[in-house]
Amino acid sequence: MQSLNRLAMEDPSLRVSTSEETGQVLISGMGELHLQIIADRLLREFKVQANIGKPQVSYRESIVKSAAAREEFSRAMNNKNFSAWVALKVVASDERGAPALDIVKKANVPANVFAALRESLEGAVGSGPLCGYPLVNLKVEVTDFSYDPQLVDEVCYKVAVANAVRAALEKAAPVMMEPFMKVEVVVPPESSGTIVSDVNSRRGRVLGLDARGHLQVVQAEIPLAELFGYETDIRSLSQGRASSTMQFSHYEPVPKNLQDKIMGLV
């Protein structure tokens, strides 16, 4: 772990974590080649012979439509009853990235109540209803909530928010989202057609085909799940003369048949 932490300090794009379920050390990076370089450095510089598994895709979850929910939670403590209810809605958003969070403003409500609501919202959107992947491309709005100084309890607010988010998400047609990579392949003209056909076979789409000197440049977007071993494959298709670069572009919904397969493996 110390070796990985040192590498992570040198490389901000490398993330190191430990799986709570399996205890495995997980490393996340910018692609298969990046992870291979990290593995090579572990062995070469730190003499760490790690048992490294196959790369895995980091999926996300989102929603197709908007939905609302209202949940209440009560508990007794020290012979006193506490209760809170929260109403909220989840809205599909065209804005890519982490969920936007909003809480209705109310007068005479102490700051600790708003803090409890926001903390619970942030925790709730960290895990989607399908497979527990983080949520993206949506907005969560707390539209109303109870406040009684005699009944206020932060735990009740947090549980009510978590339950309401989960209930709303389940009604909002949740979907899995997969990362798409922007890929550039530089290839001799006689092999460009083969590369284009290969892009299509990987569920990708060609964005453009340009000349660069005596070579052709194929611009494409391809799901990351289809890109493991890509450099080796395109070199084989072009008699060793093609090269590629890739970077993350965005997330898109996973086709239904593949989503069912992925959910069966989680």
PDB file of C-alpha atoms in Angstrom:
ATOM      1  CA  MET A   1       0.000   0.000   0.000  1.00  0.00           C
ATOM      2  CA  GLN A   2       2.860   2.388   0.802  1.00  0.00           C
ATOM      3  CA  SER A   3       4.270   1.892  -2.690  1.00  0.00           C
ATOM      4  CA  LEU A   4       0.910   2.679  -4.300  1.00  0.00           C
ATOM      5  CA  ASN A   5       0.417   5.723  -2.095  1.00  0.00           C
ATOM      6  CA  ARG A   6       3.800   7.051  -3.193  1.00  0.00           C
ATOM      7  CA  LEU A   7       2.869   6.560  -6.843  1.00  0.00           C
ATOM      8  CA  ALA A   8      -0.495   8.259  -6.249  1.00  0.00           C
ATOM      9  CA  MET A   9       1.268  11.294  -4.765  1.00  0.00           C
ATOM     10  CA  GLU A  10       3.329  11.573  -7.957  1.00  0.00           C
ATOM     11  CA  ASP A  11       0.381  10.909 -10.294  1.00  0.00           C
ATOM     12  CA  PRO A  12      -2.915  12.748  -9.483  1.00  0.00           C
ATOM     13  CA  SER A  13      -4.797  10.641 -12.064  1.00  0.00           C
ATOM     14  CA  LEU A  14      -4.057   7.465 -10.066  1.00  0.00           C
ATOM     15  CA  ARG A  15      -6.564   6.642  -7.318  1.00  0.00           C
ATOM     16  CA  VAL A  16      -6.011   3.950  -4.696  1.00  0.00           C
ATOM     17  CA  SER A  17      -8.749   2.483  -2.490  1.00  0.00           C
ATOM     18  CA  THR A  18      -9.652  -0.709  -0.654  1.00  0.00           C
ATOM     19  CA  SER A  19     -12.826  -2.696  -1.334  1.00  0.00           C
ATOM     20  CA  GLU A  20     -14.937  -2.947   1.821  1.00  0.00           C
ATOM     21  CA  GLU A  21     -16.487  -6.200   0.580  1.00  0.00           C
ATOM     22  CA  THR A  22     -13.379  -8.118  -0.534  1.00  0.00           C
ATOM     23  CA  GLY A  23     -10.469  -6.284   1.075  1.00  0.00           C
ATOM     24  CA  GLN A  24      -8.797  -6.021  -2.340  1.00  0.00           C
ATOM     25  CA  VAL A  25      -6.708  -2.962  -3.140  1.00  0.00           C
ATOM     26  CA  LEU A  26      -8.246  -1.161  -6.129  1.00  0.00           C
ATOM     27  CA  ILE A  27      -6.329   1.148  -8.442  1.00  0.00           C
ATOM     28  CA  SER A  28      -8.120   3.440 -10.880  1.00  0.00           C
ATOM     29  CA  GLY A  29      -6.446   5.268 -13.735  1.00  0.00           C
ATOM     30  CA  MET A  30      -6.805   6.762 -17.196  1.00  0.00           C
ATOM     31  CA  GLY A  31      -6.959   3.514 -19.111  1.00  0.00           C
ATOM     32  CA  GLU A  32      -5.465   0.082 -19.627  1.00  0.00           C
ATOM     33  CA  LEU A  33      -2.032   1.369 -20.658  1.00  0.00           C
ATOM     34  CA  HIS A  34      -1.869   3.666 -17.616  1.00  0.00           C
ATOM     35  CA  LEU A  35      -2.629   0.742 -15.296  1.00  0.00           C
ATOM     36  CA  GLN A  36      -0.037  -1.433 -17.029  1.00  0.00           C
ATOM     37  CA  ILE A  37       2.589   1.259 -16.446  1.00  0.00           C
ATOM     38  CA  ILE A  38       1.660   1.417 -12.747  1.00  0.00           C
ATOM     39  CA  ALA A  39       2.000  -2.370 -12.457  1.00  0.00           C
ATOM     40  CA  ASP A  40       5.393  -2.243 -14.192  1.00  0.00           C
ATOM     41  CA  ARG A  41       6.606   0.503 -11.848  1.00  0.00           C
ATOM     42  CA  LEU A  42       5.497  -1.473  -8.797  1.00  0.00           C
ATOM     43  CA  LEU A  43       7.683  -4.362  -9.917  1.00  0.00           C
ATOM     44  CA  ARG A  44      10.622  -2.375 -11.277  1.00  0.00           C
ATOM     45  CA  GLU A  45      10.953   0.389  -8.676  1.00  0.00           C
ATOM     46  CA  PHE A  46       9.487  -1.177  -5.538  1.00  0.00           C
ATOM     47  CA  LYS A  47      10.040  -4.904  -6.195  1.00  0.00           C
ATOM     48  CA  VAL A  48       6.341  -5.540  -5.482  1.00  0.00           C
ATOM     49  CA  GLN A  49       5.080  -8.679  -7.245  1.00  0.00           C
ATOM     50  CA  ALA A  50       1.372  -7.955  -7.085  1.00  0.00           C
ATOM     51  CA  ASN A  51      -1.344 -10.382  -8.148  1.00  0.00           C
ATOM     52  CA  ILE A  52      -3.137  -8.044 -10.538  1.00  0.00           C
ATOM     53  CA  GLY A  53      -6.598  -8.894 -11.839  1.00  0.00           C
ATOM     54  CA  LYS A  54      -8.129  -7.894 -15.153  1.00  0.00           C
ATOM     55  CA  PRO A  55      -9.127  -4.221 -15.584  1.00  0.00           C
ATOM     56  CA  GLN A  56     -12.757  -3.427 -14.790  1.00  0.00           C
ATOM     57  CA  VAL A  57     -15.021  -0.710 -16.114  1.00  0.00           C
ATOM     58  CA  SER A  58     -16.149   1.928 -13.620  1.00  0.00           C
ATOM     59  CA  TYR A  59     -19.854   2.266 -14.423  1.00  0.00           C
ATOM     60  CA  ARG A  60     -22.279   4.933 -13.213  1.00  0.00           C
ATOM     61  CA  GLU A  61     -26.057   5.088 -12.797  1.00  0.00           C
ATOM     62  CA  SER A  62     -28.621   7.696 -13.817  1.00  0.00           C
ATOM     63  CA  ILE A  63     -32.352   8.071 -14.489  1.00  0.00           C
ATOM     64  CA  VAL A  64     -34.552   8.392 -17.569  1.00  0.00           C
ATOM     65  CA  LYS A  65     -37.440  10.400 -16.111  1.00  0.00           C
ATOM     66  CA  SER A  66     -38.301  12.580 -13.132  1.00  0.00           C
ATOM     67  CA  ALA A  67     -39.996  11.277  -9.995  1.00  0.00           C
ATOM     68  CA  ALA A  68     -40.907  12.412  -6.483  1.00  0.00           C
ATOM     69  CA  ALA A  69     -41.129  10.776  -3.077  1.00  0.00           C
ATOM     70  CA  ARG A  70     -41.986  11.646   0.512  1.00  0.00           C
ATOM     71  CA  GLU A  71     -40.601   9.607   3.395  1.00  0.00           C
ATOM     72  CA  GLU A  72     -40.917   9.894   7.158  1.00  0.00           C
ATOM     73  CA  PHE A  73     -38.755   8.397   9.884  1.00  0.00           C
ATOM     74  CA  SER A  74     -39.346   8.274  13.626  1.00  0.00           C
ATOM     75  CA  ARG A  75     -37.397   6.947  16.557  1.00  0.00           C
ATOM     76  CA  ALA A  76     -37.522   6.986  20.344  1.00  0.00           C
ATOM     77  CA  MET A  77     -34.550   7.925  22.491  1.00  0.00           C
ATOM     78  CA  ASN A  78     -34.329   8.634  26.219  1.00  0.00           C
ATOM     79  CA  ASN A  79     -38.096   8.249  26.570  1.00  0.00           C
ATOM     80  CA  LYS A  80     -38.705  10.903  23.929  1.00  0.00           C
ATOM     81  CA  ASN A  81     -40.045  10.524  20.398  1.00  0.00           C
ATOM     82  CA  PHE A  82     -38.353  12.182  17.429  1.00  0.00           C
ATOM     83  CA  SER A  83     -39.658  12.412  13.881  1.00  0.00           C
ATOM     84  CA  ALA A  84     -38.988  14.059  10.520  1.00  0.00           C
ATOM     85  CA  TRP A  85     -40.371  13.827   7.004  1.00  0.00           C
ATOM     86  CA  VAL A  86     -38.772  14.919   3.751  1.00  0.00           C
ATOM     87  CA  ALA A  87     -40.265  15.451   0.283  1.00  0.00           C
ATOM     88  CA  LEU A  88     -37.998  15.582  -2.748  1.00  0.00           C
ATOM     89  CA  LYS A  89     -37.792  14.974  -6.463  1.00  0.00           C
ATOM     90  CA  VAL A  90     -35.142  13.625  -8.802  1.00  0.00           C
ATOM     91  CA  VAL A  91     -34.847  15.173 -12.256  1.00  0.00           C
ATOM     92  CA  ALA A  92     -32.922  13.846 -15.254  1.00  0.00           C
ATOM     93  CA  SER A  93     -30.383  16.446 -16.375  1.00  0.00           C
ATOM     94  CA  ASP A  94     -28.494  17.136 -19.594  1.00  0.00           C
ATOM     95  CA  GLU A  95     -25.607  18.475 -17.524  1.00  0.00           C
ATOM     96  CA  ARG A  96     -22.920  15.812 -17.362  1.00  0.00           C
ATOM     97  CA  GLY A  97     -21.205  14.959 -14.125  1.00  0.00           C
ATOM     98  CA  ALA A  98     -22.072  14.563 -10.463  1.00  0.00           C
ATOM     99  CA  PRO A  99     -25.658  15.228  -9.329  1.00  0.00           C
ATOM    100  CA  ALA A 100     -26.698  18.795  -8.546  1.00  0.00           C
ATOM    101  CA  LEU A 101     -28.220  19.106  -5.074  1.00  0.00           C
ATOM    102  CA  ASP A 102     -30.740  21.722  -3.942  1.00  0.00           C
ATOM    103  CA  ILE A 103     -32.656  22.242  -0.691  1.00  0.00           C
ATOM    104  CA  VAL A 104     -35.663  24.523  -0.330  1.00  0.00           C
ATOM    105  CA  LYS A 105     -34.986  27.527   1.884  1.00  0.00           C
ATOM    106  CA  LYS A 106     -37.020  27.850   5.081  1.00  0.00           C
ATOM    107  CA  ALA A 107     -36.967  30.604   7.670  1.00  0.00           C
ATOM    108  CA  ASN A 108     -36.182  29.915  11.332  1.00  0.00           C
ATOM    109  CA  VAL A 109     -34.652  26.525  10.621  1.00  0.00           C
ATOM    110  CA  PRO A 110     -31.240  26.068  12.298  1.00  0.00           C
ATOM    111  CA  ALA A 111     -28.125  25.432  10.242  1.00  0.00           C
ATOM    112  CA  ASN A 112     -27.605  21.943  11.652  1.00  0.00           C
ATOM    113  CA  VAL A 113     -30.864  20.779  10.032  1.00  0.00           C
ATOM    114  CA  PHE A 114     -29.761  21.987   6.585  1.00  0.00           C
ATOM    115  CA  ALA A 115     -26.343  20.429   7.183  1.00  0.00           C
ATOM    116  CA  ALA A 116     -27.943  17.079   8.032  1.00  0.00           C
ATOM    117  CA  LEU A 117     -30.109  17.235   4.899  1.00  0.00           C
ATOM    118  CA  ARG A 118     -27.153  18.040   2.633  1.00  0.00           C
ATOM    119  CA  GLU A 119     -24.895  15.425   4.214  1.00  0.00           C
ATOM    120  CA  SER A 120     -27.521  12.758   3.686  1.00  0.00           C
ATOM    121  CA  LEU A 121     -28.143  13.894   0.091  1.00  0.00           C
ATOM    122  CA  GLU A 122     -24.436  13.671  -0.699  1.00  0.00           C
ATOM    123  CA  GLY A 123     -24.279  10.176   0.747  1.00  0.00           C
ATOM    124  CA  ALA A 124     -27.449   8.996  -0.998  1.00  0.00           C
ATOM    125  CA  VAL A 125     -26.285   9.973  -4.498  1.00  0.00           C
ATOM    126  CA  GLY A 126     -23.021   8.088  -4.010  1.00  0.00           C
ATOM    127  CA  SER A 127     -24.791   4.782  -4.610  1.00  0.00           C
ATOM    128  CA  GLY A 128     -27.419   4.050  -7.268  1.00  0.00           C
ATOM    129  CA  PRO A 129     -30.366   1.626  -6.884  1.00  0.00           C
ATOM    130  CA  LEU A 130     -29.255  -0.897  -9.525  1.00  0.00           C
ATOM    131  CA  CYS A 131     -25.729  -1.957  -8.591  1.00  0.00           C
ATOM    132  CA  GLY A 132     -24.555   0.687  -6.168  1.00  0.00           C
ATOM    133  CA  TYR A 133     -22.522   2.719  -8.677  1.00  0.00           C
ATOM    134  CA  PRO A 134     -22.309   6.521  -8.181  1.00  0.00           C
ATOM    135  CA  LEU A 135     -25.061   8.599  -9.778  1.00  0.00           C
ATOM    136  CA  VAL A 136     -24.510  11.109 -12.605  1.00  0.00           C
ATOM    137  CA  ASN A 137     -26.493  13.438 -14.879  1.00  0.00           C
ATOM    138  CA  LEU A 138     -29.374  14.237 -12.549  1.00  0.00           C
ATOM    139  CA  LYS A 139     -30.592  16.767  -9.998  1.00  0.00           C
ATOM    140  CA  VAL A 140     -32.017  16.102  -6.543  1.00  0.00           C
ATOM    141  CA  GLU A 141     -34.251  18.793  -5.040  1.00  0.00           C
ATOM    142  CA  VAL A 142     -35.585  18.727  -1.482  1.00  0.00           C
ATOM    143  CA  THR A 143     -38.914  20.507  -2.013  1.00  0.00           C
ATOM    144  CA  ASP A 144     -40.225  20.422   1.564  1.00  0.00           C
ATOM    145  CA  PHE A 145     -39.434  19.029   4.993  1.00  0.00           C
ATOM    146  CA  SER A 146     -40.859  19.073   8.482  1.00  0.00           C
ATOM    147  CA  TYR A 147     -39.467  21.177  11.291  1.00  0.00           C
ATOM    148  CA  ASP A 148     -40.648  21.045  14.879  1.00  0.00           C
ATOM    149  CA  PRO A 149     -38.136  22.232  17.501  1.00  0.00           C
ATOM    150  CA  GLN A 150     -39.569  19.665  19.916  1.00  0.00           C
ATOM    151  CA  LEU A 151     -39.087  16.754  17.520  1.00  0.00           C
ATOM    152  CA  VAL A 152     -35.933  17.740  15.642  1.00  0.00           C
ATOM    153  CA  ASP A 153     -33.328  14.999  15.314  1.00  0.00           C
ATOM    154  CA  GLU A 154     -30.546  14.890  12.737  1.00  0.00           C
ATOM    155  CA  VAL A 155     -30.674  11.106  12.446  1.00  0.00           C
ATOM    156  CA  CYS A 156     -34.364  11.233  11.505  1.00  0.00           C
ATOM    157  CA  TYR A 157     -33.637  13.754   8.755  1.00  0.00           C
ATOM    158  CA  LYS A 158     -30.749  11.703   7.397  1.00  0.00           C
ATOM    159  CA  VAL A 159     -32.730   8.462   7.267  1.00  0.00           C
ATOM    160  CA  ALA A 160     -35.792  10.175   5.762  1.00  0.00           C
ATOM    161  CA  VAL A 161     -33.650  11.743   3.021  1.00  0.00           C
ATOM    162  CA  ALA A 162     -31.887   8.472   2.207  1.00  0.00           C
ATOM    163  CA  ASN A 163     -35.196   6.593   2.000  1.00  0.00           C
ATOM    164  CA  ALA A 164     -36.822   9.316  -0.122  1.00  0.00           C
ATOM    165  CA  VAL A 165     -33.917   9.426  -2.576  1.00  0.00           C
ATOM    166  CA  ARG A 166     -34.004   5.657  -2.966  1.00  0.00           C
ATOM    167  CA  ALA A 167     -37.801   5.622  -3.443  1.00  0.00           C
ATOM    168  CA  ALA A 168     -37.689   8.415  -6.040  1.00  0.00           C
ATOM    169  CA  LEU A 169     -34.832   6.807  -7.971  1.00  0.00           C
ATOM    170  CA  GLU A 170     -36.634   3.483  -8.172  1.00  0.00           C
ATOM    171  CA  LYS A 171     -39.632   5.261  -9.764  1.00  0.00           C
ATOM    172  CA  ALA A 172     -37.474   7.264 -12.187  1.00  0.00           C
ATOM    173  CA  ALA A 173     -36.486   4.382 -14.525  1.00  0.00           C
ATOM    174  CA  PRO A 174     -32.859   3.997 -13.385  1.00  0.00           C
ATOM    175  CA  VAL A 175     -30.267   2.998 -15.976  1.00  0.00           C
ATOM    176  CA  MET A 176     -26.620   2.034 -15.930  1.00  0.00           C
ATOM    177  CA  MET A 177     -24.180   4.408 -17.620  1.00  0.00           C
ATOM    178  CA  GLU A 178     -20.910   3.378 -19.237  1.00  0.00           C
ATOM    179  CA  PRO A 179     -17.843   5.523 -19.948  1.00  0.00           C
ATOM    180  CA  PHE A 180     -17.138   6.413 -23.570  1.00  0.00           C
ATOM    181  CA  MET A 181     -13.617   7.216 -24.662  1.00  0.00           C
ATOM    182  CA  LYS A 182     -12.589   9.626 -27.391  1.00  0.00           C
ATOM    183  CA  VAL A 183     -10.202   7.592 -29.537  1.00  0.00           C
ATOM    184  CA  GLU A 184      -7.776   8.730 -32.212  1.00  0.00           C
ATOM    185  CA  VAL A 185      -6.183   6.132 -34.476  1.00  0.00           C
ATOM    186  CA  VAL A 186      -3.348   7.056 -36.839  1.00  0.00           C
ATOM    187  CA  VAL A 187      -3.136   4.522 -39.634  1.00  0.00           C
ATOM    188  CA  PRO A 188      -1.963   4.120 -43.265  1.00  0.00           C
ATOM    189  CA  PRO A 189      -4.747   4.929 -45.772  1.00  0.00           C
ATOM    190  CA  GLU A 190      -4.987   1.333 -46.974  1.00  0.00           C
ATOM    191  CA  SER A 191      -5.928   0.197 -43.451  1.00  0.00           C
ATOM    192  CA  SER A 192      -8.349   2.995 -42.534  1.00  0.00           C
ATOM    193  CA  GLY A 193     -11.413   1.089 -43.777  1.00  0.00           C
ATOM    194  CA  THR A 194     -10.505  -1.877 -41.590  1.00  0.00           C
ATOM    195  CA  ILE A 195     -10.151   0.402 -38.562  1.00  0.00           C
ATOM    196  CA  VAL A 196     -13.529   2.035 -39.265  1.00  0.00           C
ATOM    197  CA  SER A 197     -15.202  -1.386 -39.483  1.00  0.00           C
ATOM    198  CA  ASP A 198     -13.546  -2.364 -36.218  1.00  0.00           C
ATOM    199  CA  VAL A 199     -14.862   0.787 -34.518  1.00  0.00           C
ATOM    200  CA  ASN A 200     -18.405  -0.122 -35.578  1.00  0.00           C
ATOM    201  CA  SER A 201     -17.981  -3.680 -34.313  1.00  0.00           C
ATOM    202  CA  ARG A 202     -17.093  -2.292 -30.868  1.00  0.00           C
ATOM    203  CA  ARG A 203     -20.360  -0.335 -30.538  1.00  0.00           C
ATOM    204  CA  GLY A 204     -18.435   2.809 -31.406  1.00  0.00           C
ATOM    205  CA  ARG A 205     -19.095   5.587 -33.873  1.00  0.00           C
ATOM    206  CA  VAL A 206     -16.702   7.340 -36.219  1.00  0.00           C
ATOM    207  CA  LEU A 207     -16.627  11.124 -35.765  1.00  0.00           C
ATOM    208  CA  GLY A 208     -14.262  11.973 -38.585  1.00  0.00           C
ATOM    209  CA  LEU A 209     -11.578  10.804 -40.978  1.00  0.00           C
ATOM    210  CA  ASP A 210      -8.768  13.272 -41.664  1.00  0.00           C
ATOM    211  CA  ALA A 211      -5.435  13.311 -43.455  1.00  0.00           C
ATOM    212  CA  ARG A 212      -2.219  13.858 -41.541  1.00  0.00           C
ATOM    213  CA  GLY A 213       0.615  13.889 -44.014  1.00  0.00           C
ATOM    214  CA  HIS A 214       0.678  10.491 -45.701  1.00  0.00           C
ATOM    215  CA  LEU A 215      -1.424   8.936 -42.915  1.00  0.00           C
ATOM    216  CA  GLN A 216      -5.139   8.840 -42.040  1.00  0.00           C
ATOM    217  CA  VAL A 217      -6.516   9.834 -38.628  1.00  0.00           C
ATOM    218  CA  VAL A 218      -9.715   8.111 -37.509  1.00  0.00           C
ATOM    219  CA  GLN A 219     -11.585  10.038 -34.783  1.00  0.00           C
ATOM    220  CA  ALA A 220     -14.108   7.942 -32.869  1.00  0.00           C
ATOM    221  CA  GLU A 221     -16.044   7.455 -29.630  1.00  0.00           C
ATOM    222  CA  ILE A 222     -16.027   3.915 -28.240  1.00  0.00           C
ATOM    223  CA  PRO A 223     -17.277   2.381 -24.964  1.00  0.00           C
ATOM    224  CA  LEU A 224     -14.386   1.681 -22.598  1.00  0.00           C
ATOM    225  CA  ALA A 225     -15.714  -1.861 -22.097  1.00  0.00           C
ATOM    226  CA  GLU A 226     -14.838  -2.581 -25.741  1.00  0.00           C
ATOM    227  CA  LEU A 227     -11.296  -1.205 -25.595  1.00  0.00           C
ATOM    228  CA  PHE A 228      -9.318  -3.657 -23.493  1.00  0.00           C
ATOM    229  CA  GLY A 229      -6.406  -4.874 -25.629  1.00  0.00           C
ATOM    230  CA  TYR A 230      -7.237  -2.275 -28.281  1.00  0.00           C
ATOM    231  CA  GLU A 231      -3.661  -1.251 -29.115  1.00  0.00           C
ATOM    232  CA  THR A 232      -2.689  -4.859 -29.798  1.00  0.00           C
ATOM    233  CA  ASP A 233      -5.799  -5.425 -31.918  1.00  0.00           C
ATOM    234  CA  ILE A 234      -5.368  -2.418 -34.195  1.00  0.00           C
ATOM    235  CA  ARG A 235      -1.694  -3.191 -34.739  1.00  0.00           C
ATOM    236  CA  SER A 236      -2.734  -6.662 -35.829  1.00  0.00           C
ATOM    237  CA  LEU A 237      -5.332  -5.190 -38.201  1.00  0.00           C
ATOM    238  CA  SER A 238      -2.785  -2.831 -39.776  1.00  0.00           C
ATOM    239  CA  GLN A 239       0.287  -5.054 -39.968  1.00  0.00           C
ATOM    240  CA  GLY A 240       1.764  -3.223 -36.987  1.00  0.00           C
ATOM    241  CA  ARG A 241       1.482   0.279 -38.471  1.00  0.00           C
ATOM    242  CA  ALA A 242      -1.438   1.788 -36.489  1.00  0.00           C
ATOM    243  CA  SER A 243      -1.203   3.643 -33.186  1.00  0.00           C
ATOM    244  CA  SER A 244      -3.885   5.103 -30.954  1.00  0.00           C
ATOM    245  CA  THR A 245      -4.520   7.537 -28.129  1.00  0.00           C
ATOM    246  CA  MET A 246      -7.642   7.793 -25.993  1.00  0.00           C
ATOM    247  CA  GLN A 247      -9.140   9.940 -23.274  1.00  0.00           C
ATOM    248  CA  PHE A 248     -12.386   9.935 -21.325  1.00  0.00           C
ATOM    249  CA  SER A 249     -15.278  11.680 -23.082  1.00  0.00           C
ATOM    250  CA  HIS A 250     -18.613  11.110 -21.299  1.00  0.00           C
ATOM    251  CA  TYR A 251     -21.107   8.545 -20.002  1.00  0.00           C
ATOM    252  CA  GLU A 252     -23.963   7.020 -22.009  1.00  0.00           C
ATOM    253  CA  PRO A 253     -26.731   4.544 -21.095  1.00  0.00           C
ATOM    254  CA  VAL A 254     -25.749   0.896 -21.376  1.00  0.00           C
ATOM    255  CA  PRO A 255     -27.882  -1.078 -23.893  1.00  0.00           C
ATOM    256  CA  LYS A 256     -30.586  -3.038 -22.060  1.00  0.00           C
ATOM    257  CA  ASN A 257     -29.268  -6.483 -22.993  1.00  0.00           C
ATOM    258  CA  LEU A 258     -25.790  -5.593 -21.737  1.00  0.00           C
ATOM    259  CA  GLN A 259     -27.168  -3.941 -18.601  1.00  0.00           C
ATOM    260  CA  ASP A 260     -28.927  -7.170 -17.637  1.00  0.00           C
ATOM    261  CA  LYS A 261     -25.680  -9.077 -18.185  1.00  0.00           C
ATOM    262  CA  ILE A 262     -23.636  -6.640 -16.089  1.00  0.00           C
ATOM    263  CA  MET A 263     -26.171  -6.674 -13.261  1.00  0.00           C
ATOM    264  CA  GLY A 264     -25.994 -10.457 -13.241  1.00  0.00           C
ATOM    265  CA  LEU A 265     -22.235 -10.291 -12.672  1.00  0.00           C
ATOM    266  CA  VAL A 266     -22.267  -7.743  -9.848  1.00  0.00           C
TER     267      VAL A 266
END
